[in-house]
Coordinates of C-alpha atoms in Angstrom, one line a residue:
X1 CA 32.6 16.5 27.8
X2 CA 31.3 14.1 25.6
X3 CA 30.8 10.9 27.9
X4 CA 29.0 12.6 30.8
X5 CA 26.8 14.4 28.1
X6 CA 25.4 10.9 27.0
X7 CA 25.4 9.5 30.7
X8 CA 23.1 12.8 31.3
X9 CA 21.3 12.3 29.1
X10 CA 19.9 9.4 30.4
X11 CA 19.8 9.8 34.0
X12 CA 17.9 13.3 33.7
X13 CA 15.3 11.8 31.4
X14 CA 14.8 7.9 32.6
X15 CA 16.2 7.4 36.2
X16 CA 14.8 10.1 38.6
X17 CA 15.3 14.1 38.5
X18 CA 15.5 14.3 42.1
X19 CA 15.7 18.0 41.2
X20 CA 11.8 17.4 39.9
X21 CA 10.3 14.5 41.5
X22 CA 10.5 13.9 45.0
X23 CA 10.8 9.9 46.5
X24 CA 7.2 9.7 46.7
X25 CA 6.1 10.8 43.3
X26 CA 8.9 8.5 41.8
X27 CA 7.8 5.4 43.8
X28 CA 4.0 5.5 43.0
X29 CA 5.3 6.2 38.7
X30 CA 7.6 2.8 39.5
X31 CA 5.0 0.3 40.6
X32 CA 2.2 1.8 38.2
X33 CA 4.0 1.9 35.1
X34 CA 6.0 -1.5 33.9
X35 CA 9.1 -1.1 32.4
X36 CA 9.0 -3.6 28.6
X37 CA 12.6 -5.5 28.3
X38 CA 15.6 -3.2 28.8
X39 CA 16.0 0.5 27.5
X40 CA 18.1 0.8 24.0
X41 CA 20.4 3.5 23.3
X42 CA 21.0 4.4 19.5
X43 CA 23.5 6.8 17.6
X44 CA 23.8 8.0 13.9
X45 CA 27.2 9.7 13.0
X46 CA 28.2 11.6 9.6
X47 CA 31.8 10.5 7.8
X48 CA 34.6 13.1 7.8
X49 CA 35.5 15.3 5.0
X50 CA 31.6 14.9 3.8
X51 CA 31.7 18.5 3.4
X52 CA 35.2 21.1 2.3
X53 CA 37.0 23.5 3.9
X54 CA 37.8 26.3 2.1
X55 CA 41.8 26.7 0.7
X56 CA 42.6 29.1 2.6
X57 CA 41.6 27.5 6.0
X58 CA 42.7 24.3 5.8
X59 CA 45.5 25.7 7.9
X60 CA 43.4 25.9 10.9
X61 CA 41.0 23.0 10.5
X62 CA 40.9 20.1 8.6
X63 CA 38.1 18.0 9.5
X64 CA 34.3 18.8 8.2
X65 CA 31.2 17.0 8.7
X66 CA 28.4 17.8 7.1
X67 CA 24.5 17.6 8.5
X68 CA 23.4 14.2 8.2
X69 CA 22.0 12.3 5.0
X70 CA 21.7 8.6 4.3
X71 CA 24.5 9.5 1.9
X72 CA 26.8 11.5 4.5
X73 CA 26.0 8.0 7.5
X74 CA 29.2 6.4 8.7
X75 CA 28.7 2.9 8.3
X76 CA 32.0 1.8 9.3
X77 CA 32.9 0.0 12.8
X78 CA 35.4 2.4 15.5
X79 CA 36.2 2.6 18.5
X80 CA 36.8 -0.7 20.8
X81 CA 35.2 -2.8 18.0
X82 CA 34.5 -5.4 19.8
X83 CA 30.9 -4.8 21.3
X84 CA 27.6 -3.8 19.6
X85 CA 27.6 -0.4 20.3
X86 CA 31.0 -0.3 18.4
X87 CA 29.9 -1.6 15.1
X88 CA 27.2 -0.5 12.8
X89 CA 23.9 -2.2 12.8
X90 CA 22.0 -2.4 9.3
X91 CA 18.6 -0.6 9.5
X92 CA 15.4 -3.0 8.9
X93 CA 14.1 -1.6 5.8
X94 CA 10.0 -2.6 7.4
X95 CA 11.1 0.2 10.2
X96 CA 9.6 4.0 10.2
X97 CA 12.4 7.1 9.5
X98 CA 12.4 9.9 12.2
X99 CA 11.4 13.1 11.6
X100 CA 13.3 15.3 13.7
X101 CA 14.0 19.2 14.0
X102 CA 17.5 19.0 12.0
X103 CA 17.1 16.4 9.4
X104 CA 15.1 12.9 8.6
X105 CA 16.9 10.2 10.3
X106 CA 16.5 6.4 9.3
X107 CA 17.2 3.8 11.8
X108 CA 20.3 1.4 12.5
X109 CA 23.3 2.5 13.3
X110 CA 25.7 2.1 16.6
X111 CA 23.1 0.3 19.0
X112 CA 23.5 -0.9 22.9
X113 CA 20.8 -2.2 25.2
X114 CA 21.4 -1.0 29.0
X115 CA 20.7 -3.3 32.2
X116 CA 18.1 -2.9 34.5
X117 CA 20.5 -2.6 37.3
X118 CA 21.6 0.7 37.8
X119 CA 25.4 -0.4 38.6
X120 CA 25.7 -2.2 35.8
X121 CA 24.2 0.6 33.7
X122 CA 26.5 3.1 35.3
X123 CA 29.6 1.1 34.7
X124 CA 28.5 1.1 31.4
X125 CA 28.3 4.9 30.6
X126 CA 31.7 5.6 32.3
X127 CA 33.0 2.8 29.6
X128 CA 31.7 4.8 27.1
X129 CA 33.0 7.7 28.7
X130 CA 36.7 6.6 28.3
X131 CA 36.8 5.5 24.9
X132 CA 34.9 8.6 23.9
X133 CA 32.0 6.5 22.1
X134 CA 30.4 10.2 21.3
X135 CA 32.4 12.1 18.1
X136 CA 32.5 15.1 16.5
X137 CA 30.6 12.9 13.9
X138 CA 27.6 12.2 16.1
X139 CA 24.3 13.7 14.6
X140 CA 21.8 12.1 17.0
X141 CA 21.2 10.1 19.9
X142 CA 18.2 8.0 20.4
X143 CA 16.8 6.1 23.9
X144 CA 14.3 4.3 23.1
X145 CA 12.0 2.0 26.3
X146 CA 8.3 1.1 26.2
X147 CA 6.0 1.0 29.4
X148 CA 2.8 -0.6 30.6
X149 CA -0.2 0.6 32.8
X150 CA -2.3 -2.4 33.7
X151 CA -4.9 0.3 35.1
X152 CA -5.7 1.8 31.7
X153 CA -4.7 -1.0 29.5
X154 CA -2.0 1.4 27.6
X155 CA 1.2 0.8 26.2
X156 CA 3.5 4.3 26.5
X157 CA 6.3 3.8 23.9
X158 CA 9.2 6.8 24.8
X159 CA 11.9 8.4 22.3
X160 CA 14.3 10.9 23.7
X161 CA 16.6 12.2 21.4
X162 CA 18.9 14.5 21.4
X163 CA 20.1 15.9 17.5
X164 CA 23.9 17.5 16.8
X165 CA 23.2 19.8 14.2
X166 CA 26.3 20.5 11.9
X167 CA 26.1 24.7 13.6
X168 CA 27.1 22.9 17.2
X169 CA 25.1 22.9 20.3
X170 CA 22.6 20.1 21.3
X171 CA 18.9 20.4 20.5
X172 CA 16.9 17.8 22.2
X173 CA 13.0 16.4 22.1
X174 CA 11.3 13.6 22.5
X175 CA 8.0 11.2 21.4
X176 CA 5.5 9.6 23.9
X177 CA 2.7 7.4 22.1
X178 CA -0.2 6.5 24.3
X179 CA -2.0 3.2 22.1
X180 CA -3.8 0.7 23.2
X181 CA -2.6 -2.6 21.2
X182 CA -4.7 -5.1 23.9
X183 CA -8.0 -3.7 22.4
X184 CA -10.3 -6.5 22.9
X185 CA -10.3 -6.8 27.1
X186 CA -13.1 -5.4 28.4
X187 CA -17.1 -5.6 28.0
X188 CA -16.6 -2.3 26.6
X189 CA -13.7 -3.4 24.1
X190 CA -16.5 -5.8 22.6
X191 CA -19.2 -3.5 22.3
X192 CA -16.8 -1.6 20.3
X193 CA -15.9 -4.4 18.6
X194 CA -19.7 -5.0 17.8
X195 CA -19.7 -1.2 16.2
X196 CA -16.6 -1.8 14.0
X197 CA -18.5 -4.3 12.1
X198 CA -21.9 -2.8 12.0
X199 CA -19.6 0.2 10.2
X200 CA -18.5 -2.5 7.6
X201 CA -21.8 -3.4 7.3
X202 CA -23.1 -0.1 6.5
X203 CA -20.2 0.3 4.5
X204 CA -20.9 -2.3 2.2
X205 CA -24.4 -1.1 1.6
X206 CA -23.7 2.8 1.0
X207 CA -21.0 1.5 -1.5
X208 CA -23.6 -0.4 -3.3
X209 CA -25.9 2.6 -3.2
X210 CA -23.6 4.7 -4.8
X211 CA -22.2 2.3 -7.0
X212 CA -26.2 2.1 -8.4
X213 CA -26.4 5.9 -8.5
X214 CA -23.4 6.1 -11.0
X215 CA -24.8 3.6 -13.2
X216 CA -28.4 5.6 -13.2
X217 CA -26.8 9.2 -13.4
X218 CA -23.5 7.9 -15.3
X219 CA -21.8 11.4 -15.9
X220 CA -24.3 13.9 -14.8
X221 CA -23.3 11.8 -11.3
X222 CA -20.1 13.6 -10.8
X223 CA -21.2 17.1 -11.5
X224 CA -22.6 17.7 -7.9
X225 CA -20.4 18.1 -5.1
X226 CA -21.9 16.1 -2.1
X227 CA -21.6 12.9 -4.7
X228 CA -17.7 13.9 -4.6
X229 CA -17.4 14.3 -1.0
X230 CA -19.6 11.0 -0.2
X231 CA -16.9 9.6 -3.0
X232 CA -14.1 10.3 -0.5
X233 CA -15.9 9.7 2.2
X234 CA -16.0 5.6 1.1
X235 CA -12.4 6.1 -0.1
X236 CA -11.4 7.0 3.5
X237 CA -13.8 4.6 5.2
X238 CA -11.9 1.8 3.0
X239 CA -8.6 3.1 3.9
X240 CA -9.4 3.5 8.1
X241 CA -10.8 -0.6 7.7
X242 CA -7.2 -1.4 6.2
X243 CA -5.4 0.4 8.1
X244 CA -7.3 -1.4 11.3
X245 CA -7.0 -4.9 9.5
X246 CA -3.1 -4.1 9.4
X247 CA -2.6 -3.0 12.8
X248 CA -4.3 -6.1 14.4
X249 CA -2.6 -8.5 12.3
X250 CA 1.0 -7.1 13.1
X251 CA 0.1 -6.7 17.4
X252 CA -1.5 -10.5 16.6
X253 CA 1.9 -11.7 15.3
X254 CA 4.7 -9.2 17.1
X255 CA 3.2 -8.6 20.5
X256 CA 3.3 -11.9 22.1
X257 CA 7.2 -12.2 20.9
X258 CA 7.8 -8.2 22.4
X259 CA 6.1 -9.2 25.7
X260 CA 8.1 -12.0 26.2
X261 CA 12.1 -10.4 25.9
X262 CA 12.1 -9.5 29.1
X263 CA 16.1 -9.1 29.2
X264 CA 15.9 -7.4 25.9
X265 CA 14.7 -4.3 24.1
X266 CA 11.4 -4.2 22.6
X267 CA 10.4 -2.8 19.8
X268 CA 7.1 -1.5 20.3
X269 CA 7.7 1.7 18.3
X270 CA 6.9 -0.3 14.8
X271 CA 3.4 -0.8 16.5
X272 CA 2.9 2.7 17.6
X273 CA 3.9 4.3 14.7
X274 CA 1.2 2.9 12.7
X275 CA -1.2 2.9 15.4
X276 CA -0.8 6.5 14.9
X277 CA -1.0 6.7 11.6
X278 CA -4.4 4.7 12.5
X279 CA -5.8 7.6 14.6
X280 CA -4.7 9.9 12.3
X281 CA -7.0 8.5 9.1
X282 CA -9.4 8.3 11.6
X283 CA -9.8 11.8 12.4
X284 CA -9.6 12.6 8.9
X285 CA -12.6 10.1 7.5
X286 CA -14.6 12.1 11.1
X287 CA -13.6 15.5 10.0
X288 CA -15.3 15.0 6.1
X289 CA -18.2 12.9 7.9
X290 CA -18.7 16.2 10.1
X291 CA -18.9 18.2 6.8
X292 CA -21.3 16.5 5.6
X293 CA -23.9 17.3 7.6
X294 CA -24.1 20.7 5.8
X295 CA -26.0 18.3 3.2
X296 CA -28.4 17.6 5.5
X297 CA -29.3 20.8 6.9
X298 CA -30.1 22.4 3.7
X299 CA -34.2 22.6 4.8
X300 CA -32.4 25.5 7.0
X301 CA -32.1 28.5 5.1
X302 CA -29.4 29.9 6.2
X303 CA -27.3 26.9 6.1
X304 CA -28.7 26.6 2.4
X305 CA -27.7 30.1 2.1
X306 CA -24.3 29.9 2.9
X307 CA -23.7 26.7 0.5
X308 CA -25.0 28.6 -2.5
X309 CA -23.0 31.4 -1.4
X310 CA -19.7 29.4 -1.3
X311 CA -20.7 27.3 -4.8
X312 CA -21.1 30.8 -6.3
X313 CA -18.5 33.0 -5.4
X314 CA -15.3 29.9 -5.2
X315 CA -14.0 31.7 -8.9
X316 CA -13.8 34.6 -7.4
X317 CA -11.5 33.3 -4.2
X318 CA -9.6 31.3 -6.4
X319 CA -8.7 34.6 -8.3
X320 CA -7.9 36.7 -5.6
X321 CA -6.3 33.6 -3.3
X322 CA -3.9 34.2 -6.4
X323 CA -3.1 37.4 -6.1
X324 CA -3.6 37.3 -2.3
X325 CA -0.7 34.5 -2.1
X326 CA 1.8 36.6 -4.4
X327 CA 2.3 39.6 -2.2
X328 CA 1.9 37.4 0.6
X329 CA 4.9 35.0 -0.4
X330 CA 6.8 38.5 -1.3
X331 CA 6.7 39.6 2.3
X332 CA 7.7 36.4 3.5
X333 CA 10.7 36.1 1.2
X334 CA 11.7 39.5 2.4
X335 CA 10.9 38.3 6.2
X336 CA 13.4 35.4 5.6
X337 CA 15.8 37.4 4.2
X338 CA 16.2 40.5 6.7
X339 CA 15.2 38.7 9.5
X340 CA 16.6 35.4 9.5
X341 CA 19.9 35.4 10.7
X342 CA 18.4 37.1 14.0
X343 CA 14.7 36.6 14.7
X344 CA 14.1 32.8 15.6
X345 CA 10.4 33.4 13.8
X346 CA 11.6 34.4 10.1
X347 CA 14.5 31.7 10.8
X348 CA 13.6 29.8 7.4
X349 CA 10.8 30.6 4.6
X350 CA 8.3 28.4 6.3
X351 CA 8.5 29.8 9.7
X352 CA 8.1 33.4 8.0
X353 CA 5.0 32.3 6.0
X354 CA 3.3 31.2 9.5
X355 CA 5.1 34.1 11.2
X356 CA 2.7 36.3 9.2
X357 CA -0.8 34.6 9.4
X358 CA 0.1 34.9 13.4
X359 CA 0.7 38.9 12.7
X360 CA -2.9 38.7 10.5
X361 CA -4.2 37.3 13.8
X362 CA -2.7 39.9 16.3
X363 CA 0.1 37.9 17.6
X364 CA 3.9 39.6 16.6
X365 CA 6.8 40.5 18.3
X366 CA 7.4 43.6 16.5
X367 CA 10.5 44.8 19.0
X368 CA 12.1 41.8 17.3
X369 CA 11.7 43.0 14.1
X370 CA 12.6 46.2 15.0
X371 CA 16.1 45.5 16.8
X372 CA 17.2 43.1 13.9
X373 CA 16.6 46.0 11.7
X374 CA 15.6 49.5 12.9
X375 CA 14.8 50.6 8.9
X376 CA 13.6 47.8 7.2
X377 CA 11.9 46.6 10.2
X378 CA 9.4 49.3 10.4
X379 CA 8.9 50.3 6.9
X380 CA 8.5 45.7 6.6
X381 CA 5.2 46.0 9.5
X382 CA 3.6 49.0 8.8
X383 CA 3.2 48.3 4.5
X384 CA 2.4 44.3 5.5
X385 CA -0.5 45.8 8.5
X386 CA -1.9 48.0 5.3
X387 CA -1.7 45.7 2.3
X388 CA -2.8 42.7 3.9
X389 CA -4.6 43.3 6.7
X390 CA -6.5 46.4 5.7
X391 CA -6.7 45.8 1.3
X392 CA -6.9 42.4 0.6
X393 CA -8.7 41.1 3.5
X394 CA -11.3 43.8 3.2
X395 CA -11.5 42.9 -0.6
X396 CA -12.2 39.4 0.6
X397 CA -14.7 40.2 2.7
X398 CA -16.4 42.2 0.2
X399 CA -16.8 39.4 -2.3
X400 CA -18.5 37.2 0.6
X401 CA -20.6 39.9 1.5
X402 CA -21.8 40.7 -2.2
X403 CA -22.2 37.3 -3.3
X404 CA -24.5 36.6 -0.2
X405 CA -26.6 39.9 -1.2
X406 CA -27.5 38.0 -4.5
X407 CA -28.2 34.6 -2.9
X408 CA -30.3 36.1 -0.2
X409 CA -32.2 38.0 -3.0
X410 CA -32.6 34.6 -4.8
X411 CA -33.9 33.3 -2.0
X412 CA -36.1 36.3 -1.6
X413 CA -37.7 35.8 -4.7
X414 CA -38.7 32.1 -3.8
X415 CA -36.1 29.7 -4.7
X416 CA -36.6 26.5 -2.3
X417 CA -33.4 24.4 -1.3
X418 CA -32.5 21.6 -3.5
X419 CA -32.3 18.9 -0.2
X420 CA -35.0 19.0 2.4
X421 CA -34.3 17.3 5.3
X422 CA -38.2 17.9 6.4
X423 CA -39.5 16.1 3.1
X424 CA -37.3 13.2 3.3
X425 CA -38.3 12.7 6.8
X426 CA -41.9 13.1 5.9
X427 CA -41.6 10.7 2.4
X428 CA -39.9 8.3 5.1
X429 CA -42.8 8.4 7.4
X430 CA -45.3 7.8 5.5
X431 CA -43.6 4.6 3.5
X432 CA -43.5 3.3 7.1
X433 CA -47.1 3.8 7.6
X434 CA -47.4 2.0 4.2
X435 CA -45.8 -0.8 5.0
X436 CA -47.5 -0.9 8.6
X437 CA -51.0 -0.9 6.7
X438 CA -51.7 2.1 8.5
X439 CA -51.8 4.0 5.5
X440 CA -53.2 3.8 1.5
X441 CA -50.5 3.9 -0.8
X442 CA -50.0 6.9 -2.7
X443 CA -50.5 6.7 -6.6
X444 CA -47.9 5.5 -8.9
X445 CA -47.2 7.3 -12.2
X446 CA -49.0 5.3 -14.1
X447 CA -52.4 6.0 -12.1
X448 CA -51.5 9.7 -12.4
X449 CA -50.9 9.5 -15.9
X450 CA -54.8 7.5 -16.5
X451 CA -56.3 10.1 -14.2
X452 CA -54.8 12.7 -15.7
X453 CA -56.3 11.3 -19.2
X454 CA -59.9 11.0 -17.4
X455 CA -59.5 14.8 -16.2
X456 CA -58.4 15.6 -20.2
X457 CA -61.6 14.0 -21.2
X458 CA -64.1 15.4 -18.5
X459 CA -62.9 18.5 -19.5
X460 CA -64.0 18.3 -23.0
X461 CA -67.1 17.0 -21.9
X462 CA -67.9 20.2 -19.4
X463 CA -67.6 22.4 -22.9
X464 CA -63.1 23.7 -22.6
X465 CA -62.2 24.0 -26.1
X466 CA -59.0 22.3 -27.3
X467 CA -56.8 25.3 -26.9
X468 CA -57.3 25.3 -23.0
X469 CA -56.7 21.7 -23.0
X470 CA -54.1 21.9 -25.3
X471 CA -51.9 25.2 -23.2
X472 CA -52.5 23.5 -20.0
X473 CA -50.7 20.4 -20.9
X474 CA -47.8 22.5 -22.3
X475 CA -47.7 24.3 -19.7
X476 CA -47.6 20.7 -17.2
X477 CA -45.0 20.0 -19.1
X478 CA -42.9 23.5 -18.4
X479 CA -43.2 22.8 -15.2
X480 CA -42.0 19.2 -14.8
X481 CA -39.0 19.8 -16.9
X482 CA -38.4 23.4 -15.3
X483 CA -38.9 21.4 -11.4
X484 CA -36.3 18.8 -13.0
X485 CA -33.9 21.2 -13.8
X486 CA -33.6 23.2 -10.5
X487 CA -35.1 21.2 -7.6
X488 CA -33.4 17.8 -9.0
X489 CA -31.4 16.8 -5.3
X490 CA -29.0 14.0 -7.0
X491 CA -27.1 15.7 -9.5
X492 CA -27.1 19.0 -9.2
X493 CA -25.4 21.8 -6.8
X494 CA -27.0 23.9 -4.6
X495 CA -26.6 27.1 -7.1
X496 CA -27.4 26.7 -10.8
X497 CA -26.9 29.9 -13.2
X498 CA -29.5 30.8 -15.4
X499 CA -28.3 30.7 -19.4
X500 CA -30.4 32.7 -22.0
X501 CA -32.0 29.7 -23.5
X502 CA -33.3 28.4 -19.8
X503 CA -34.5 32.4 -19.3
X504 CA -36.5 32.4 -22.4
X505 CA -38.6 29.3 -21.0
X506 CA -38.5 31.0 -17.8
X507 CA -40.1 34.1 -19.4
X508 CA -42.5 31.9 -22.0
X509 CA -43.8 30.0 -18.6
X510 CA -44.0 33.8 -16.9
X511 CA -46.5 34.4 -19.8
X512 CA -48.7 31.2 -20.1
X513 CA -48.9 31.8 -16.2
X514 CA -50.0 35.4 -16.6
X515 CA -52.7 34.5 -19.7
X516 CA -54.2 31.6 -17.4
X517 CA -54.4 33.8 -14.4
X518 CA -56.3 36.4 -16.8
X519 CA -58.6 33.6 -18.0
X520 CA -59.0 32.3 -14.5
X521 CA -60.2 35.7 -13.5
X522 CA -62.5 36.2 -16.2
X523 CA -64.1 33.0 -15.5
X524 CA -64.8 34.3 -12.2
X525 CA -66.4 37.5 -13.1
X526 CA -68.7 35.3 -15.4
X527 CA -70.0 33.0 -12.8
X528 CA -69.8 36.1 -10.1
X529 CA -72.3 37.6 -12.6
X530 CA -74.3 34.8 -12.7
X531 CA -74.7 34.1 -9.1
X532 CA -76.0 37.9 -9.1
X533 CA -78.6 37.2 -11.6
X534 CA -79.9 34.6 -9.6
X535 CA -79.9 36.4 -6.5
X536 CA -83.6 38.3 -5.7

């Protein structure tokens, strides 16, 4: 049974299906896709007695082979012993592990490379066959082969494998990575070329932007949240550049040596692994760029709304994500535990935990948890529908909804967003008029400051007494440090609480406000009565 597993295998998954492709399809997948050197197959076996039979039936049994470890591998040489496939191959320690459903499997191990001529291939398998090259030892079975589309300028790098798990049976899968190592071909491939170092570019000068921020704000720097997340943003962006730098330099020095075994395997999966990886930090460093945008949009008030919402509630998430979590890890625990041995979803804790965020969503087989226990299955549903679904996500909702009530009345009251996208564009376009000559400059401080003196001293000289003078610079000053405090766009977060201290001034300015209004007022009705006089 063994050999014309293996030789299966293989002809079901590389040669053609004729039970799935006809002659026509396989003809037109032949001469559009290049086959890359010769296929390789690859097995890893476990050692006997890695694992023990119990005393009292070592009657009936006495081999045992454990799941497979690095520590369980058989690294010694059987069978014919005198071909490759026969004796072990030390693993390169550069080359990735694979991840597969039953365990984490490095590489090495009993290796052959198969001929492009399907006799010779076949005569091969039945060889294999005889001598019974596949044990009771075997753990997995890997057939590796790369391909090449000239039409899309894509390598396709192909892993079938096929795991033994200690339990018996066969569980097979496989890998296909799509990457394109030729990057640089086309127009196209140069224009992105172009755009990969105008983003180092920019790169360079947002890292020197920041890197001036945090020596102007020093600590008060890293107590707003966008400076964190622009933070990681440059850590990712550095990561994604080295990441790129790597790649290219390994397809510069492996790819011409791969392209050119043409009677050989290839290894291209090296390549495509971290090519992968590539994409993968890539999608990442997007993801947080996409986020970011939130910063920008904060002249919108409801996107401003639902920051401050977010800033101001998190303690409260964090406290009931706690107790959230506990009975939620309590009913997958008891999930795995009733269910396991029978309902493929509760099969281990992990596939329990995401079992039940698909029942949050809708999505259960509940006459699967009913036949694997008709008591506990019920009673298991019904108390998981009420707790979770109908308590804690409704207690959830409620802190959203009552911390929004406050920051909408916040907002209510007058309180502006602490980003505007509309001033910065507006502060922008006029610095380009300024520059264009199209426009005066605006005044500095320092001509504020002078013509706020010459207002001081015209005001004496139109008959204000030093009192006035005096409360409406105090109250100038109120207002710069209170604007400082709350509209301040570099260090501080969207939401700032109010401490008793702060409301005092708040309340002290309230006043000084209310007294000038009334002396405003008063003023008017003078010079109202006045005019009157004057009037025939």
């Amino acid at each position: 049974m063994e050999g014309p597993l293996l030789e299966g295998l293989y002809w079901d998954e590389w040669y053609t299906n004729k039970t799935l492709y006809d002659l026509k399809n396989t003809s037109r997948i032949y001469y559009e896709n290049i086959l890359l050197g010769v296929p390789r197959v690859r097995q890893l076996k476990v050692r006997n007695n890695t694992c023990k039979v119990y005393s009292s039936l070592q009657s009936l049994m006495n081999e045992c082979y454990d799941r497979y470890t690095s520590k369980n591998e058989d690294l010694a040489d059987f069978g014919l012993k005198v071909e490759t496939e026969w004796k072990y191959a030390t693993p390169d320690s550069t080359s990735p592990w694979h991840w597969g459903f039953v365990g984490v499997y490095r590489n090495g191990g009993f290796i052959f490379t198969l001929s492009k001529s399907k006799s010779e291939t076949k005569n091969k398998f039945i060889n294999l066959q005889l001598n019974s090259w596949i044990t009771r030892g075997t753990r997995v079975i890997f057939i590796d082969f790369s391909l090449y589309n000239a039409n899309v300028n894509l390598f396709c790098i192909i892993r079938l494998v096929a795991e033994f798990p200690a339990t018996g049976g066969i569980i097979t899968s496989w890998q296909f990575y799509s990457v394109k190592l030729l990057r640089y071909v086309s127009y196209y491939d140069y224009i992105i070329a172009s755009c990969e170092i105008t983003f180092c570019i920019f790169l360079i000068v947002f890292t020197t932007q920041e890197a001036q921020k945090v020596r102007e704000f020093k600590s008060a720097y890293f107590k707003s949240v966008w400076n964190w997340l622009e933070l990681l943003l440059l850590v990712l962006c550095f990561v994604t550049v080295s990441f790129n730098i790597y790649c290219n330099i390994q397809i510069f020095l492996l790819l011409g040596d791969l392209l050119k075994n043409t009677e050989k395997y290839s290894d291209f999966y090296f390549l495509a692994y971290w090519h992968t990886y590539y994409n993968n930090i890539i999608a990442v460093t997007i993801f947080f760029a996409w986020i970011k945008i939130f910063k920008f949009i904060s002249f919108n008030k409801t996107m401003s709304q639902l920051s401050s919402t977010l800033s101001c509630c998190i303690k409260d998430i964090v406290g009931f994500a706690i107790m959230f979590f506990i009975i939620f890890f309590a009913y997958a625990q008891l999930g795995f535990l009733v269910f396991g041995s029978q309902v493929d979803d509760f099969s281990t804790f992990q596939n329990a935990i995401f079992t039940q965020f698909r029942i949050v969503l809708g999505d259960f087989n509940f006459a699967g948890i009913q036949q694997a226990n008709r008591i506990l299955g019920p009673i298991y549903f019904i108390t998981f529908i009420f707790f979770v679904f109908f308590v804690l996500l409704n207690m959830f909702l409620a802190i959203i909804n009552d911390t929004y009530s406050e920051v909408k009345a916040d907002y209510s009251i007058g309180r502006r967003p602490d980003f505007e996208l509309g001033k910065m564009i507006k502060k922008s376009y006029n610095n380009a008029l300024e520059k264009l000559r199209l426009k005066k400059p605006e005044e500095g401080e320092d001509e504020k400051s002078a013509k706020s003196g010459d207002l001081v001293e015209r005001a004496r000289r139109e008959g204000f007494d030093e009192n006035e003078i005096q409360s409406a610079k105090q109250m100038k000053k109120w207002k710069e440090r209170l604007e400082k405090k709350y509209y301040s766009a570099e260090i501080q977060d969207d939401y700032q609480p109010v401490t008793q201290q702060e409301f005092r001034e708040l309340f002290l300015y309230a006043v000084e406000l209310e007294k000038e209004l009334h002396y405003v007022s008063l003023k008017l009705n003078r010079v109202m009565r006045k005019i009157s006089t004057l009037q025939p």
